[in-house]
mmCIF file of C-alpha atoms in Angstrom:
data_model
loop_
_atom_site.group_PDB
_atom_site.id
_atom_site.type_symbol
_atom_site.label_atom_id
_atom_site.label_comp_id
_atom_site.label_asym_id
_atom_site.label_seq_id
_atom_site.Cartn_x
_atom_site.Cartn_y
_atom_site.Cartn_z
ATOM 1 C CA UNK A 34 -21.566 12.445 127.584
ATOM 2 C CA UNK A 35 -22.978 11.822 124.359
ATOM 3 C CA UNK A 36 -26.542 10.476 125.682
ATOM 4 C CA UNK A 37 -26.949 13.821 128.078
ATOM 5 C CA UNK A 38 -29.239 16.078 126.285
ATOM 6 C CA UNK A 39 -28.491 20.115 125.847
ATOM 7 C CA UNK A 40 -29.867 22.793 124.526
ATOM 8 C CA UNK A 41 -28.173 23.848 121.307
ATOM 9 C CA UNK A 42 -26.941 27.633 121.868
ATOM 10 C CA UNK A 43 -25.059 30.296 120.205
ATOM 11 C CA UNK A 44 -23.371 32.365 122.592
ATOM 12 C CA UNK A 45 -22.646 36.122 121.038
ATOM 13 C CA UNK A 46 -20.436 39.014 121.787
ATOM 14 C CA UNK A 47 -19.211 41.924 120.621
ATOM 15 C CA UNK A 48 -16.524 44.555 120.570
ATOM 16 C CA UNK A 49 -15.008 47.537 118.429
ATOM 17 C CA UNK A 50 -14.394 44.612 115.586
ATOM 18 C CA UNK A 51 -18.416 43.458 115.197
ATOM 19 C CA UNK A 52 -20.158 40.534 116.167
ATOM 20 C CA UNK A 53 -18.231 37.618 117.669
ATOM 21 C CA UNK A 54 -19.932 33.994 118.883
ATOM 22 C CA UNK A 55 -19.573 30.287 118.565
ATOM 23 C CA UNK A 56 -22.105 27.525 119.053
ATOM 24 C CA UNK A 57 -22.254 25.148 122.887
ATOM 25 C CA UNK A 58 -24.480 22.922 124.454
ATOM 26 C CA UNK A 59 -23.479 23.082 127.477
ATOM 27 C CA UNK A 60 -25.544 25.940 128.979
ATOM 28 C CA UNK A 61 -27.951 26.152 131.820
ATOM 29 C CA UNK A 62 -29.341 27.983 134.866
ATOM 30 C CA UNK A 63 -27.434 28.833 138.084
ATOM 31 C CA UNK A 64 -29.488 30.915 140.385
ATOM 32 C CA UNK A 65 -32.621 32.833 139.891
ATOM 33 C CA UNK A 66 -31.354 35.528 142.862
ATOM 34 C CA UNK A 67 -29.535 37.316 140.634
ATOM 35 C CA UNK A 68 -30.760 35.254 137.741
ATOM 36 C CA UNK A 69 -27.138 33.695 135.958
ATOM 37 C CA UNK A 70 -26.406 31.652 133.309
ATOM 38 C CA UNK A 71 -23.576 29.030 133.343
ATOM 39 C CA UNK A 72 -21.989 28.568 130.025
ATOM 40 C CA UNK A 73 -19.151 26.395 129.243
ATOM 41 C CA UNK A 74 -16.361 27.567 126.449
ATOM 42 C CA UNK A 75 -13.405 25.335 124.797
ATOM 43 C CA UNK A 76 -10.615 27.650 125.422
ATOM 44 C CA UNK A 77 -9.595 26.794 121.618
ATOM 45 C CA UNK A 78 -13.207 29.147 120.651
ATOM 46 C CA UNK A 79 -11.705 31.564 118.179
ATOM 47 C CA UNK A 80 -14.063 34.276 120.229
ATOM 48 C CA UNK A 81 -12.909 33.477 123.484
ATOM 49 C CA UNK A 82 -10.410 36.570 124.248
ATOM 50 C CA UNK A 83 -12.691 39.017 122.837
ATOM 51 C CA UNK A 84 -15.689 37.248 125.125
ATOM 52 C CA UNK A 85 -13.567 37.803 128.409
ATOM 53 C CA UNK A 86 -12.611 41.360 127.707
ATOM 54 C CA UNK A 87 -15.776 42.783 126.738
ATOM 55 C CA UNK A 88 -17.988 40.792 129.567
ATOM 56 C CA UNK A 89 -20.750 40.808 126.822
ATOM 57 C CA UNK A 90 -23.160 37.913 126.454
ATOM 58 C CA UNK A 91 -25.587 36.776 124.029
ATOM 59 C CA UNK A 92 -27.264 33.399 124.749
ATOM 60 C CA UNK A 93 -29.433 32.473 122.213
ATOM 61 C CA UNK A 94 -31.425 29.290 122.113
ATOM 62 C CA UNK A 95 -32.195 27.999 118.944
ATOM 63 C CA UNK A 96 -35.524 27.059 117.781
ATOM 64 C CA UNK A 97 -35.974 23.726 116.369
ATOM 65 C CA UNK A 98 -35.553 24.755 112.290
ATOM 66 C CA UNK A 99 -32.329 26.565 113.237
ATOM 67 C CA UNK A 100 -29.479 23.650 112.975
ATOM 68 C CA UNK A 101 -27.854 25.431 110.155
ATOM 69 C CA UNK A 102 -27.068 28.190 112.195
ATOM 70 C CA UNK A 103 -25.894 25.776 115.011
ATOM 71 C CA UNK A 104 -23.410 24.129 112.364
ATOM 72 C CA UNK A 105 -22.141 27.605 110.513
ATOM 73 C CA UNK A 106 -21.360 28.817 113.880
ATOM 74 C CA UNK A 107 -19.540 25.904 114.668
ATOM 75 C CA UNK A 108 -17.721 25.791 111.618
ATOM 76 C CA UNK A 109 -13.515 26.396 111.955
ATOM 77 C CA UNK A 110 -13.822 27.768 108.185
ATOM 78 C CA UNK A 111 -16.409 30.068 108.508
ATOM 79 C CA UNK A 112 -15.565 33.794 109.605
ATOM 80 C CA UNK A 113 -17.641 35.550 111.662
ATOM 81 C CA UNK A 114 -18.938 37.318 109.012
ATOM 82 C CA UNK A 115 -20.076 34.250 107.389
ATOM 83 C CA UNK A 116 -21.572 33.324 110.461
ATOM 84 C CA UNK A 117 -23.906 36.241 111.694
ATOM 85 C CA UNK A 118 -24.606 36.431 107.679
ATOM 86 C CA UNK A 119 -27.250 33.597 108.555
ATOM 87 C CA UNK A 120 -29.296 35.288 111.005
ATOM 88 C CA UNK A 121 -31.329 38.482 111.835
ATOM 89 C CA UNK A 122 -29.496 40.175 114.552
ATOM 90 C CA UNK A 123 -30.437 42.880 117.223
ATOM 91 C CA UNK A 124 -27.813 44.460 119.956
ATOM 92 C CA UNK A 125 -29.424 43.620 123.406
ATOM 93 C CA UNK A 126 -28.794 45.938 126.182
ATOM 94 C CA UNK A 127 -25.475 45.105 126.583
ATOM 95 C CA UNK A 128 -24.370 45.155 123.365
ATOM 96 C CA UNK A 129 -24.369 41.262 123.001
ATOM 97 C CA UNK A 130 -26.087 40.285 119.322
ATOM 98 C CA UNK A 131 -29.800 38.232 120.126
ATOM 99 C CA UNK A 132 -30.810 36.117 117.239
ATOM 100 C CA UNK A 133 -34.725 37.335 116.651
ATOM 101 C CA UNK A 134 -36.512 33.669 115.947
ATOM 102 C CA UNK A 135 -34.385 32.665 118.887
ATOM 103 C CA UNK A 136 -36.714 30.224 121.231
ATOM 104 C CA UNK A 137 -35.356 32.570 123.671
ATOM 105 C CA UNK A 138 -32.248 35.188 123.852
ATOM 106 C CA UNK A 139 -30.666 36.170 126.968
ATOM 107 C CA UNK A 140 -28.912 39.352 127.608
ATOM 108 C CA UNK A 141 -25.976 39.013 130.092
ATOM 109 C CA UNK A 142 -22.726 40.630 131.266
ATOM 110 C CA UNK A 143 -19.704 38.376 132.223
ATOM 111 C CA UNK A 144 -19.877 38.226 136.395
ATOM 112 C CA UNK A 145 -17.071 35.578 136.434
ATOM 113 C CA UNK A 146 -15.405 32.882 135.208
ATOM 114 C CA UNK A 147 -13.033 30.258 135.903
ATOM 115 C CA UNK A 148 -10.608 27.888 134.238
ATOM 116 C CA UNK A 149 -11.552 24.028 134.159
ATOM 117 C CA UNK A 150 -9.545 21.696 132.231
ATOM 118 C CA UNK A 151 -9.812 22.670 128.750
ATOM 119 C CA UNK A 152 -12.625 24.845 129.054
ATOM 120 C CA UNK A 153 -13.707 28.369 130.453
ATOM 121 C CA UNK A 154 -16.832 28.561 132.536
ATOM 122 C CA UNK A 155 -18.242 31.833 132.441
ATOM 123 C CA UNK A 156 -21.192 32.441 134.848
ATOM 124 C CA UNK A 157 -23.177 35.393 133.185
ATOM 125 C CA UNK A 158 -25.873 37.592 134.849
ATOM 126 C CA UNK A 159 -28.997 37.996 132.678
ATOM 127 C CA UNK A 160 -30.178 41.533 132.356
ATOM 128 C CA UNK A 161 -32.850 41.308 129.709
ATOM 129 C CA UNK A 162 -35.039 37.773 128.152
ATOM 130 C CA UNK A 163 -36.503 38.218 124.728
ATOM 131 C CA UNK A 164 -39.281 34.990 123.829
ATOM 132 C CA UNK A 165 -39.496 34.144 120.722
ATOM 133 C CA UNK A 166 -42.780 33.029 118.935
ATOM 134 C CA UNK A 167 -41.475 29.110 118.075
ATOM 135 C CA UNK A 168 -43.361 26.157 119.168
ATOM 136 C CA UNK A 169 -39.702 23.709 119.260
ATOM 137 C CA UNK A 170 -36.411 24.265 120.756
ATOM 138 C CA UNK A 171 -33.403 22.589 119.246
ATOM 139 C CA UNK A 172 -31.302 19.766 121.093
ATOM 140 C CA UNK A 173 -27.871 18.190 120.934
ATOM 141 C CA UNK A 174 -27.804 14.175 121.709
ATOM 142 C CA UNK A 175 -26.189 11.406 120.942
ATOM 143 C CA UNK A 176 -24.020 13.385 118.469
ATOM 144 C CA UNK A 177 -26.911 14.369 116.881
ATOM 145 C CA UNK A 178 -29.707 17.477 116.474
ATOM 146 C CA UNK A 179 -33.423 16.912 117.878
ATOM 147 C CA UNK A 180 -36.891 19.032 117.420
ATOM 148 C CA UNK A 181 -38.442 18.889 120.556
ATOM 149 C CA UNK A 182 -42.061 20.513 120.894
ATOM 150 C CA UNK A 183 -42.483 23.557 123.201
ATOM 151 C CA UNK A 184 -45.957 21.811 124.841
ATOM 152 C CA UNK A 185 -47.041 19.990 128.037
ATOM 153 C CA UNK A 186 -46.498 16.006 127.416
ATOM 154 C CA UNK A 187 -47.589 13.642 129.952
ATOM 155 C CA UNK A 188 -45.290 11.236 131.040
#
């Protein structure tokens, strides 16, 4: 699984305690009719209870100078605190925190999820996309982070 590329992506929520969120990779697109995200959480995620019960979403894609963030948010020692510390952060529609210098934030609300092994998969409906001005996205292979230019390339 190592040499199948992702998008590196921290996934955000909130409640009456702040700003929750973790970092994944495994993210991507369901359905454009109603447009859904499918987003894959270890059930060990320290923001996983507070994810479910709020059915808030934040998927933030980083841009390629963001790794730091990527690491801090998935750090076991770092609070959350700690963690959205790093970042400018705006409340979405929903509530969810989008990172601004994000390649792209998505604004969703939980539609359902289901239990796989040792992960959750949440499907989450996108109610608002926020571009950000970057010209790389950040990816996760072979155990390690990539810049990849935002640009045509023939192949």
């Amino acid at each position: 699984m190592s040499r199948l590329a992702g998008a590196v992506c921290l996934i955000t929520t909130s409640d009456a305690g702040g700003y929750h969120g973790f970092t994944a990779s495994s993210v991507c697109s369901v359905t454009d009719d109603p447009p859904t995200l499918l987003v894959c959480m270890n059930r060990n995620v320290r923001s996983r209870e507070t994810l479910l019960a709020s059915k808030v979403v934040g998927v933030n894609v980083l841009a390629g100078h963001q790794h730091e963030l990527a690491n801090a948010f998935a750090s076991a020692s770092m609070t959350m605190e700690q963690r959205f510390a790093g970042g400018g952060w705006q409340p979405g529609a929903t509530g969810a925190p989008l990172l601004a210098g994000a390649a792209v934030s998505f604004d969703c609300r939980l539609s359902e999820s289901a239990e796989v092994g040792t992960h959750s998969v949440l499907f989450c409906e996108i109610m608002q996309v926020a571009f950000g001005a970057v010209d790389e996205t950040l990816l996760w292979l072979d155990r390690n982070y990539h810049r990849l230019p935002l640009r045509r390339v023939q192949i």
